PDB file of C-alpha atoms in Angstrom:
ATOM      1  CA  UNK A  10       0.000   0.000   0.000  1.00 77.00           C
ATOM      2  CA  UNK A  11       2.898   2.333   0.695  1.00 84.00           C
ATOM      3  CA  UNK A  12       4.101   1.904  -2.900  1.00 85.00           C
ATOM      4  CA  UNK A  13       0.615   2.716  -4.205  1.00 89.00           C
ATOM      5  CA  UNK A  14       0.641   5.899  -2.159  1.00 91.00           C
ATOM      6  CA  UNK A  15       4.139   6.742  -3.404  1.00 91.00           C
ATOM      7  CA  UNK A  16       2.963   6.361  -7.002  1.00 92.00           C
ATOM      8  CA  UNK A  17      -0.014   8.630  -6.367  1.00 93.00           C
ATOM      9  CA  UNK A  18       2.360  11.117  -4.775  1.00 94.00           C
ATOM     10  CA  UNK A  19       4.219  11.498  -8.077  1.00 96.00           C
ATOM     11  CA  UNK A  20       0.966  12.571  -9.740  1.00 95.00           C
ATOM     12  CA  UNK A  21       0.679  15.513  -7.347  1.00 95.00           C
ATOM     13  CA  UNK A  22       4.420  16.259  -7.402  1.00 95.00           C
ATOM     14  CA  UNK A  23       4.329  16.557 -11.178  1.00 95.00           C
ATOM     15  CA  UNK A  24       1.357  18.927 -11.157  1.00 94.00           C
ATOM     16  CA  UNK A  25       2.980  20.973  -8.418  1.00 95.00           C
ATOM     17  CA  UNK A  26       6.208  21.171 -10.428  1.00 94.00           C
ATOM     18  CA  UNK A  27       4.567  22.582 -13.567  1.00 93.00           C
ATOM     19  CA  UNK A  28       2.472  25.078 -11.630  1.00 91.00           C
ATOM     20  CA  UNK A  29       5.685  26.227  -9.961  1.00 91.00           C
ATOM     21  CA  UNK A  30       7.259  26.643 -13.413  1.00 89.00           C
ATOM     22  CA  UNK A  31       4.453  28.368 -15.287  1.00 83.00           C
ATOM     23  CA  UNK A  32       6.298  28.694 -18.609  1.00 86.00           C
ATOM     24  CA  UNK A  33       6.607  24.936 -18.877  1.00 88.00           C
ATOM     25  CA  UNK A  34       2.934  24.448 -18.085  1.00 88.00           C
ATOM     26  CA  UNK A  35       1.985  26.659 -21.040  1.00 84.00           C
ATOM     27  CA  UNK A  36       4.513  24.943 -23.306  1.00 81.00           C
ATOM     28  CA  UNK A  37       3.219  21.508 -22.343  1.00 84.00           C
ATOM     29  CA  UNK A  38      -0.386  22.471 -23.080  1.00 88.00           C
ATOM     30  CA  UNK A  39       0.221  23.187 -26.768  1.00 87.00           C
ATOM     31  CA  UNK A  40       0.734  19.605 -28.069  1.00 90.00           C
ATOM     32  CA  UNK A  41      -2.234  18.339 -26.032  1.00 88.00           C
ATOM     33  CA  UNK A  42      -4.456  21.099 -27.436  1.00 90.00           C
ATOM     34  CA  UNK A  43      -3.359  20.282 -30.995  1.00 90.00           C
ATOM     35  CA  UNK A  44      -4.120  16.594 -30.440  1.00 88.00           C
ATOM     36  CA  UNK A  45      -7.487  17.409 -28.866  1.00 87.00           C
ATOM     37  CA  UNK A  46      -8.501  19.463 -31.918  1.00 89.00           C
ATOM     38  CA  UNK A  47      -7.458  16.637 -34.255  1.00 88.00           C
ATOM     39  CA  UNK A  48      -9.361  14.040 -32.236  1.00 85.00           C
ATOM     40  CA  UNK A  49     -12.421  16.266 -31.902  1.00 85.00           C
ATOM     41  CA  UNK A  50     -12.522  16.680 -35.684  1.00 88.00           C
ATOM     42  CA  UNK A  51     -12.164  12.932 -36.200  1.00 85.00           C
ATOM     43  CA  UNK A  52     -14.937  12.132 -33.700  1.00 83.00           C
ATOM     44  CA  UNK A  53     -17.257  14.722 -35.243  1.00 86.00           C
ATOM     45  CA  UNK A  54     -16.601  13.174 -38.647  1.00 86.00           C
ATOM     46  CA  UNK A  55     -17.277   9.725 -37.203  1.00 81.00           C
ATOM     47  CA  UNK A  56     -20.506  10.988 -35.657  1.00 80.00           C
ATOM     48  CA  UNK A  57     -21.733  12.226 -39.038  1.00 83.00           C
ATOM     49  CA  UNK A  58     -20.510   9.215 -41.014  1.00 83.00           C
ATOM     50  CA  UNK A  59     -21.100   6.274 -38.676  1.00 79.00           C
ATOM     51  CA  UNK A  60     -24.683   5.698 -39.807  1.00 81.00           C
ATOM     52  CA  UNK A  61     -23.653   5.650 -43.486  1.00 83.00           C
ATOM     53  CA  UNK A  62     -20.823   3.255 -42.688  1.00 81.00           C
ATOM     54  CA  UNK A  63     -23.164   0.904 -40.813  1.00 81.00           C
ATOM     55  CA  UNK A  64     -25.778   1.013 -43.578  1.00 82.00           C
ATOM     56  CA  UNK A  65     -23.090   0.171 -46.151  1.00 86.00           C
ATOM     57  CA  UNK A  66     -21.846  -2.727 -44.006  1.00 82.00           C
ATOM     58  CA  UNK A  67     -25.295  -4.261 -43.409  1.00 82.00           C
ATOM     59  CA  UNK A  68     -26.963  -4.708 -46.830  1.00 83.00           C
ATOM     60  CA  UNK A  69     -28.393  -8.017 -45.597  1.00 83.00           C
ATOM     61  CA  UNK A  70     -30.785  -6.094 -43.321  1.00 78.00           C
ATOM     62  CA  UNK A  71     -32.500  -4.295 -46.220  1.00 78.00           C
ATOM     63  CA  UNK A  72     -35.025  -7.117 -46.651  1.00 79.00           C
ATOM     64  CA  UNK A  73     -35.873  -7.401 -42.944  1.00 83.00           C
ATOM     65  CA  UNK A  74     -39.284  -6.324 -41.768  1.00 79.00           C
ATOM     66  CA  UNK A  75     -39.654  -3.126 -39.752  1.00 79.00           C
ATOM     67  CA  UNK A  76     -38.441  -2.161 -37.154  1.00 83.00           C
ATOM     68  CA  UNK A  77     -35.508  -4.618 -37.093  1.00 82.00           C
ATOM     69  CA  UNK A  78     -33.248  -2.940 -39.692  1.00 81.00           C
ATOM     70  CA  UNK A  79     -33.452   0.390 -37.866  1.00 83.00           C
ATOM     71  CA  UNK A  80     -32.878  -1.197 -34.454  1.00 84.00           C
ATOM     72  CA  UNK A  81     -29.843  -3.152 -35.686  1.00 80.00           C
ATOM     73  CA  UNK A  82     -28.300  -0.184 -37.447  1.00 80.00           C
ATOM     74  CA  UNK A  83     -28.914   2.226 -34.572  1.00 81.00           C
ATOM     75  CA  UNK A  84     -27.266  -0.198 -32.165  1.00 80.00           C
ATOM     76  CA  UNK A  85     -24.285  -0.729 -34.476  1.00 79.00           C
ATOM     77  CA  UNK A  86     -23.950   3.026 -35.068  1.00 82.00           C
ATOM     78  CA  UNK A  87     -23.791   3.616 -31.327  1.00 79.00           C
ATOM     79  CA  UNK A  88     -21.250   0.782 -30.989  1.00 74.00           C
ATOM     80  CA  UNK A  89     -19.041   2.231 -33.743  1.00 76.00           C
ATOM     81  CA  UNK A  90     -19.019   5.624 -32.039  1.00 76.00           C
ATOM     82  CA  UNK A  91     -18.293   4.097 -28.612  1.00 71.00           C
ATOM     83  CA  UNK A  92     -15.396   2.105 -30.068  1.00 70.00           C
ATOM     84  CA  UNK A  93     -14.092   5.261 -31.746  1.00 74.00           C
ATOM     85  CA  UNK A  94     -14.281   7.093 -28.435  1.00 71.00           C
ATOM     86  CA  UNK A  95     -12.495   4.208 -26.678  1.00 68.00           C
ATOM     87  CA  UNK A  96      -9.693   4.252 -29.250  1.00 72.00           C
ATOM     88  CA  UNK A  97      -9.408   8.021 -28.851  1.00 75.00           C
ATOM     89  CA  UNK A  98      -8.991   7.693 -25.085  1.00 71.00           C
ATOM     90  CA  UNK A  99      -6.354   4.942 -25.196  1.00 70.00           C
ATOM     91  CA  UNK A 100      -4.321   6.558 -28.008  1.00 79.00           C
ATOM     92  CA  UNK A 101      -4.560  10.200 -26.860  1.00 84.00           C
ATOM     93  CA  UNK A 102      -1.434  10.077 -24.698  1.00 82.00           C
ATOM     94  CA  UNK A 103       0.690   8.273 -27.297  1.00 82.00           C
ATOM     95  CA  UNK A 104      -0.288  10.694 -30.067  1.00 87.00           C
ATOM     96  CA  UNK A 105       0.153  13.739 -27.815  1.00 88.00           C
ATOM     97  CA  UNK A 106       3.636  12.589 -26.793  1.00 86.00           C
ATOM     98  CA  UNK A 107       4.515  12.027 -30.456  1.00 84.00           C
ATOM     99  CA  UNK A 108       3.185  15.433 -31.546  1.00 86.00           C
ATOM    100  CA  UNK A 109       4.896  17.149 -28.622  1.00 86.00           C
ATOM    101  CA  UNK A 110       8.129  15.131 -28.564  1.00 83.00           C
ATOM    102  CA  UNK A 111      10.468  18.203 -28.576  1.00 85.00           C
ATOM    103  CA  UNK A 112       8.299  20.043 -26.006  1.00 89.00           C
ATOM    104  CA  UNK A 113       8.027  17.144 -23.563  1.00 91.00           C
ATOM    105  CA  UNK A 114      11.665  16.177 -24.038  1.00 88.00           C
ATOM    106  CA  UNK A 115      12.655  19.707 -23.021  1.00 89.00           C
ATOM    107  CA  UNK A 116      10.186  19.693 -20.105  1.00 92.00           C
ATOM    108  CA  UNK A 117      11.529  16.366 -18.845  1.00 91.00           C
ATOM    109  CA  UNK A 118      15.116  17.621 -19.120  1.00 91.00           C
ATOM    110  CA  UNK A 119      14.201  20.725 -17.129  1.00 92.00           C
ATOM    111  CA  UNK A 120      12.710  18.558 -14.373  1.00 93.00           C
ATOM    112  CA  UNK A 121      15.985  16.603 -14.238  1.00 91.00           C
ATOM    113  CA  UNK A 122      17.931  19.861 -14.170  1.00 90.00           C
ATOM    114  CA  UNK A 123      15.954  21.366 -11.310  1.00 91.00           C
ATOM    115  CA  UNK A 124      16.196  18.135  -9.302  1.00 86.00           C
ATOM    116  CA  UNK A 125      19.977  18.175  -9.504  1.00 79.00           C
ATOM    117  CA  UNK A 126      22.652  16.125 -11.215  1.00 68.00           C
ATOM    118  CA  UNK A 127      23.592  15.643 -14.853  1.00 71.00           C
ATOM    119  CA  UNK A 128      20.758  15.755 -17.402  1.00 79.00           C
ATOM    120  CA  UNK A 129      20.821  12.556 -19.519  1.00 76.00           C
ATOM    121  CA  UNK A 130      20.628  13.055 -23.272  1.00 74.00           C
ATOM    122  CA  UNK A 131      19.925  10.444 -25.922  1.00 68.00           C
ATOM    123  CA  UNK A 132      22.458  11.851 -28.378  1.00 70.00           C
ATOM    124  CA  UNK A 133      20.089  11.003 -31.243  1.00 68.00           C
ATOM    125  CA  UNK A 134      18.702  13.379 -33.894  1.00 75.00           C
ATOM    126  CA  UNK A 135      15.072  14.420 -33.483  1.00 70.00           C
ATOM    127  CA  UNK A 136      13.949  12.380 -36.497  1.00 77.00           C
ATOM    128  CA  UNK A 137      15.401   9.218 -34.970  1.00 78.00           C
ATOM    129  CA  UNK A 138      13.818   9.934 -31.576  1.00 78.00           C
ATOM    130  CA  UNK A 139      10.430  10.430 -33.246  1.00 76.00           C
ATOM    131  CA  UNK A 140      10.780   7.119 -35.072  1.00 82.00           C
ATOM    132  CA  UNK A 141      11.689   5.239 -31.879  1.00 82.00           C
ATOM    133  CA  UNK A 142       8.806   6.866 -29.965  1.00 81.00           C
ATOM    134  CA  UNK A 143       6.298   6.058 -32.729  1.00 82.00           C
ATOM    135  CA  UNK A 144       7.508   2.466 -33.021  1.00 86.00           C
ATOM    136  CA  UNK A 145       7.377   1.863 -29.274  1.00 86.00           C
ATOM    137  CA  UNK A 146       3.941   3.477 -29.022  1.00 82.00           C
ATOM    138  CA  UNK A 147       2.598   1.086 -31.665  1.00 86.00           C
ATOM    139  CA  UNK A 148       4.067  -1.857 -29.743  1.00 87.00           C
ATOM    140  CA  UNK A 149       2.447  -0.668 -26.529  1.00 84.00           C
ATOM    141  CA  UNK A 150      -0.907  -0.107 -28.239  1.00 82.00           C
ATOM    142  CA  UNK A 151      -0.786  -3.633 -29.702  1.00 86.00           C
ATOM    143  CA  UNK A 152      -0.318  -4.970 -26.172  1.00 86.00           C
ATOM    144  CA  UNK A 153      -3.201  -2.826 -24.932  1.00 80.00           C
ATOM    145  CA  UNK A 154      -5.358  -4.086 -27.807  1.00 80.00           C
ATOM    146  CA  UNK A 155      -4.675  -7.721 -26.926  1.00 85.00           C
ATOM    147  CA  UNK A 156      -5.611  -7.073 -23.302  1.00 83.00           C
ATOM    148  CA  UNK A 157      -8.737  -5.222 -24.454  1.00 77.00           C
ATOM    149  CA  UNK A 158      -9.908  -8.192 -26.539  1.00 79.00           C
ATOM    150  CA  UNK A 159      -9.301 -10.589 -23.641  1.00 84.00           C
ATOM    151  CA  UNK A 160     -11.055  -8.366 -21.102  1.00 77.00           C
ATOM    152  CA  UNK A 161     -13.957  -7.805 -23.505  1.00 70.00           C
ATOM    153  CA  UNK A 162     -14.464 -11.561 -23.730  1.00 77.00           C
ATOM    154  CA  UNK A 163     -14.187 -11.952 -19.942  1.00 78.00           C
ATOM    155  CA  UNK A 164     -16.780  -9.205 -19.562  1.00 71.00           C
ATOM    156  CA  UNK A 165     -19.477 -11.751 -20.453  1.00 70.00           C
ATOM    157  CA  UNK A 166     -18.648 -13.869 -17.376  1.00 75.00           C
ATOM    158  CA  UNK A 167     -21.478 -13.357 -14.862  1.00 76.00           C
ATOM    159  CA  UNK A 168     -20.677 -11.194 -11.820  1.00 76.00           C
ATOM    160  CA  UNK A 169     -16.897 -11.158 -12.372  1.00 75.00           C
ATOM    161  CA  UNK A 170     -17.372  -9.578 -15.780  1.00 71.00           C
ATOM    162  CA  UNK A 171     -19.189  -6.644 -14.234  1.00 70.00           C
ATOM    163  CA  UNK A 172     -16.980  -6.229 -11.133  1.00 80.00           C
ATOM    164  CA  UNK A 173     -13.469  -7.661 -11.356  1.00 85.00           C
ATOM    165  CA  UNK A 174     -12.891  -7.224 -15.090  1.00 81.00           C
ATOM    166  CA  UNK A 175     -13.451  -3.418 -15.151  1.00 81.00           C
ATOM    167  CA  UNK A 176     -10.979  -3.028 -12.267  1.00 86.00           C
ATOM    168  CA  UNK A 177      -8.401  -5.087 -14.152  1.00 87.00           C
ATOM    169  CA  UNK A 178      -9.092  -2.981 -17.230  1.00 82.00           C
ATOM    170  CA  UNK A 179      -8.330   0.248 -15.376  1.00 84.00           C
ATOM    171  CA  UNK A 180      -5.131  -1.302 -13.992  1.00 89.00           C
ATOM    172  CA  UNK A 181      -3.996  -2.347 -17.477  1.00 87.00           C
ATOM    173  CA  UNK A 182      -4.753   1.122 -18.841  1.00 85.00           C
ATOM    174  CA  UNK A 183      -2.917   2.813 -15.976  1.00 88.00           C
ATOM    175  CA  UNK A 184       0.105   0.533 -16.267  1.00 91.00           C
ATOM    176  CA  UNK A 185       0.645   1.202 -19.963  1.00 88.00           C
ATOM    177  CA  UNK A 186      -0.155   4.896 -19.548  1.00 89.00           C
ATOM    178  CA  UNK A 187       2.659   5.051 -16.990  1.00 92.00           C
ATOM    179  CA  UNK A 188       4.943   3.324 -19.501  1.00 91.00           C
ATOM    180  CA  UNK A 189       4.129   5.869 -22.211  1.00 90.00           C
ATOM    181  CA  UNK A 190       4.751   8.813 -19.889  1.00 93.00           C
ATOM    182  CA  UNK A 191       7.948   7.522 -18.257  1.00 93.00           C
ATOM    183  CA  UNK A 192       9.340   6.634 -21.700  1.00 91.00           C
ATOM    184  CA  UNK A 193      10.194  10.311 -22.236  1.00 89.00           C
ATOM    185  CA  UNK A 194      12.683  10.239 -19.345  1.00 91.00           C
ATOM    186  CA  UNK A 195      13.775   6.598 -19.559  1.00 91.00           C
ATOM    187  CA  UNK A 196      14.628   6.724 -23.275  1.00 89.00           C
ATOM    188  CA  UNK A 197      17.132   9.460 -22.469  1.00 87.00           C
ATOM    189  CA  UNK A 198      18.665   7.047 -19.956  1.00 87.00           C
ATOM    190  CA  UNK A 199      19.337   4.431 -22.623  1.00 84.00           C
ATOM    191  CA  UNK A 200      16.384   2.154 -21.841  1.00 88.00           C
ATOM    192  CA  UNK A 201      14.567   0.428 -24.689  1.00 88.00           C
ATOM    193  CA  UNK A 202      10.938  -0.717 -24.411  1.00 89.00           C
ATOM    194  CA  UNK A 203      11.778  -4.189 -23.066  1.00 91.00           C
ATOM    195  CA  UNK A 204      13.939  -2.703 -20.315  1.00 92.00           C
ATOM    196  CA  UNK A 205      11.332  -0.092 -19.425  1.00 92.00           C
ATOM    197  CA  UNK A 206       8.587  -2.699 -19.082  1.00 91.00           C
ATOM    198  CA  UNK A 207      10.845  -4.855 -16.905  1.00 92.00           C
ATOM    199  CA  UNK A 208      11.597  -1.858 -14.676  1.00 94.00           C
ATOM    200  CA  UNK A 209       7.904  -1.043 -14.256  1.00 93.00           C
ATOM    201  CA  UNK A 210       7.038  -4.692 -13.544  1.00 91.00           C
ATOM    202  CA  UNK A 211       9.617  -4.643 -10.775  1.00 91.00           C
ATOM    203  CA  UNK A 212       7.769  -1.703  -9.175  1.00 93.00           C
ATOM    204  CA  UNK A 213       4.230  -2.668 -10.150  1.00 92.00           C
ATOM    205  CA  UNK A 214       2.336  -1.079  -7.257  1.00 93.00           C
ATOM    206  CA  UNK A 215       4.148   2.238  -7.554  1.00 95.00           C
ATOM    207  CA  UNK A 216       3.511   2.196 -11.317  1.00 94.00           C
ATOM    208  CA  UNK A 217      -0.201   1.507 -10.806  1.00 94.00           C
ATOM    209  CA  UNK A 218      -0.426   4.164  -8.102  1.00 95.00           C
ATOM    210  CA  UNK A 219       0.817   6.675 -10.668  1.00 96.00           C
ATOM    211  CA  UNK A 220      -0.904   5.417 -13.814  1.00 93.00           C
ATOM    212  CA  UNK A 221      -4.398   4.395 -12.679  1.00 92.00           C
ATOM    213  CA  UNK A 222      -5.467   7.822 -11.265  1.00 93.00           C
ATOM    214  CA  UNK A 223      -4.160   9.509 -14.408  1.00 92.00           C
ATOM    215  CA  UNK A 224      -5.915   6.942 -16.595  1.00 86.00           C
ATOM    216  CA  UNK A 225      -9.229   7.684 -14.882  1.00 86.00           C
ATOM    217  CA  UNK A 226      -8.672  11.429 -15.231  1.00 88.00           C
ATOM    218  CA  UNK A 227      -7.600  11.110 -18.883  1.00 83.00           C
ATOM    219  CA  UNK A 228     -11.006   9.653 -19.765  1.00 78.00           C
ATOM    220  CA  UNK A 229     -12.154  13.285 -19.786  1.00 77.00           C
ATOM    221  CA  UNK A 230     -10.410  14.906 -22.800  1.00 69.00           C
ATOM    222  CA  UNK A 231     -10.299  18.467 -21.451  1.00 80.00           C
ATOM    223  CA  UNK A 232      -8.933  17.223 -18.136  1.00 87.00           C
ATOM    224  CA  UNK A 233      -6.253  15.260 -20.000  1.00 85.00           C
ATOM    225  CA  UNK A 234      -5.119  18.418 -21.805  1.00 88.00           C
ATOM    226  CA  UNK A 235      -4.539  20.355 -18.601  1.00 91.00           C
ATOM    227  CA  UNK A 236      -2.974  17.426 -16.728  1.00 92.00           C
ATOM    228  CA  UNK A 237      -0.590  16.442 -19.527  1.00 92.00           C
ATOM    229  CA  UNK A 238       2.341  18.775 -18.672  1.00 93.00           C
ATOM    230  CA  UNK A 239       2.228  17.762 -15.010  1.00 94.00           C
ATOM    231  CA  UNK A 240       1.878  14.090 -16.002  1.00 94.00           C
ATOM    232  CA  UNK A 241       5.151  14.274 -17.963  1.00 94.00           C
ATOM    233  CA  UNK A 242       6.845  16.073 -15.069  1.00 95.00           C
ATOM    234  CA  UNK A 243       5.513  13.523 -12.566  1.00 95.00           C
ATOM    235  CA  UNK A 244       6.587  10.641 -14.816  1.00 95.00           C
ATOM    236  CA  UNK A 245      10.111  12.070 -14.939  1.00 94.00           C
ATOM    237  CA  UNK A 246      10.201  12.242 -11.152  1.00 95.00           C
ATOM    238  CA  UNK A 247       8.856   8.676 -11.026  1.00 95.00           C
ATOM    239  CA  UNK A 248      11.513   7.523 -13.480  1.00 93.00           C
ATOM    240  CA  UNK A 249      14.225   9.118 -11.326  1.00 92.00           C
ATOM    241  CA  UNK A 250      12.908   7.247  -8.309  1.00 91.00           C
ATOM    242  CA  UNK A 251      12.725   3.924 -10.148  1.00 91.00           C
ATOM    243  CA  UNK A 252      16.334   4.081 -11.367  1.00 88.00           C
ATOM    244  CA  UNK A 253      17.619   5.261  -7.995  1.00 84.00           C
ATOM    245  CA  UNK A 254      18.378   8.883  -8.863  1.00 76.00           C
ATOM    246  CA  UNK A 255      15.800  10.406  -6.549  1.00 65.00           C
ATOM    247  CA  UNK A 256      17.842   9.853  -3.385  1.00 51.00           C
ATOM    248  CA  UNK A 257      21.226  10.683  -4.874  1.00 46.00           C
ATOM    249  CA  UNK A 258      19.989  13.734  -6.764  1.00 44.00           C
ATOM    250  CA  UNK A 259      22.172  12.766  -9.677  1.00 41.00           C
ATOM    251  CA  UNK A 260      20.855  11.765 -13.062  1.00 37.00           C
ATOM    252  CA  UNK A 261      22.747   9.294 -15.132  1.00 39.00           C
ATOM    253  CA  UNK A 262      25.212  10.463 -17.748  1.00 39.00           C
ATOM    254  CA  UNK A 263      24.192  11.079 -21.316  1.00 39.00           C
ATOM    255  CA  UNK A 264      23.661   7.548 -22.551  1.00 41.00           C
ATOM    256  CA  UNK A 265      22.712   6.742 -26.092  1.00 38.00           C
ATOM    257  CA  UNK A 266      19.431   4.975 -26.715  1.00 40.00           C
ATOM    258  CA  UNK A 267      20.035   1.418 -27.900  1.00 42.00           C
ATOM    259  CA  UNK A 268      18.095  -0.274 -30.646  1.00 42.00           C
ATOM    260  CA  UNK A 269      16.213  -3.564 -30.200  1.00 43.00           C
TER     261      UNK A 269
END
């Protein structure tokens, strides 16, 4: 329980850090706002086009007697929009971090600088860092997708599907959200995806204590925008604690990110 509380503490420490460094809060908002506008446009387009998509995909229902075609298509239209919204929620952080890679990299470095010690640098050109971030994000999202399919199937189990499975779902979301956010700091410390996941597994409760509250908050898009800068700052502080830099106040030297 103490580790859960420690993880939650990093959420508040990160928000406190950005509010104490107002310039970085404003800088960190920009990529999240850009992503929100893009996602809002996509969801609006989906809202207008979902019914046409469903009608195109269900020609077999044209010969059904009323009201069954309308009921089927209305239900499928709602399902398409809900799935689109779900995908938007689980990919928002990854896309925001990709769009704002230079901003969040600089924010994370500033957190390291203010906490003391040497600021690790990847030594890679921006284009290469963007490629590595995009590739790792896809790998993480594939993992999340596999868990989502499994949990969706388990959701039909009586009682457990309506109680235990949603809790597990939030834990999975929070765990991988923490991975996405800490990747900004851990990549600069020479850690590839496999190493980062192993590190987080070794501190599972602290990771969940950080990621689950943020995952719940990020379900509200406008809240996610305003929490994003502090989430990156908090994830950097968490990363420092996980690799043992928090107590020493010294960040590791500028290691180069390895390739898988």
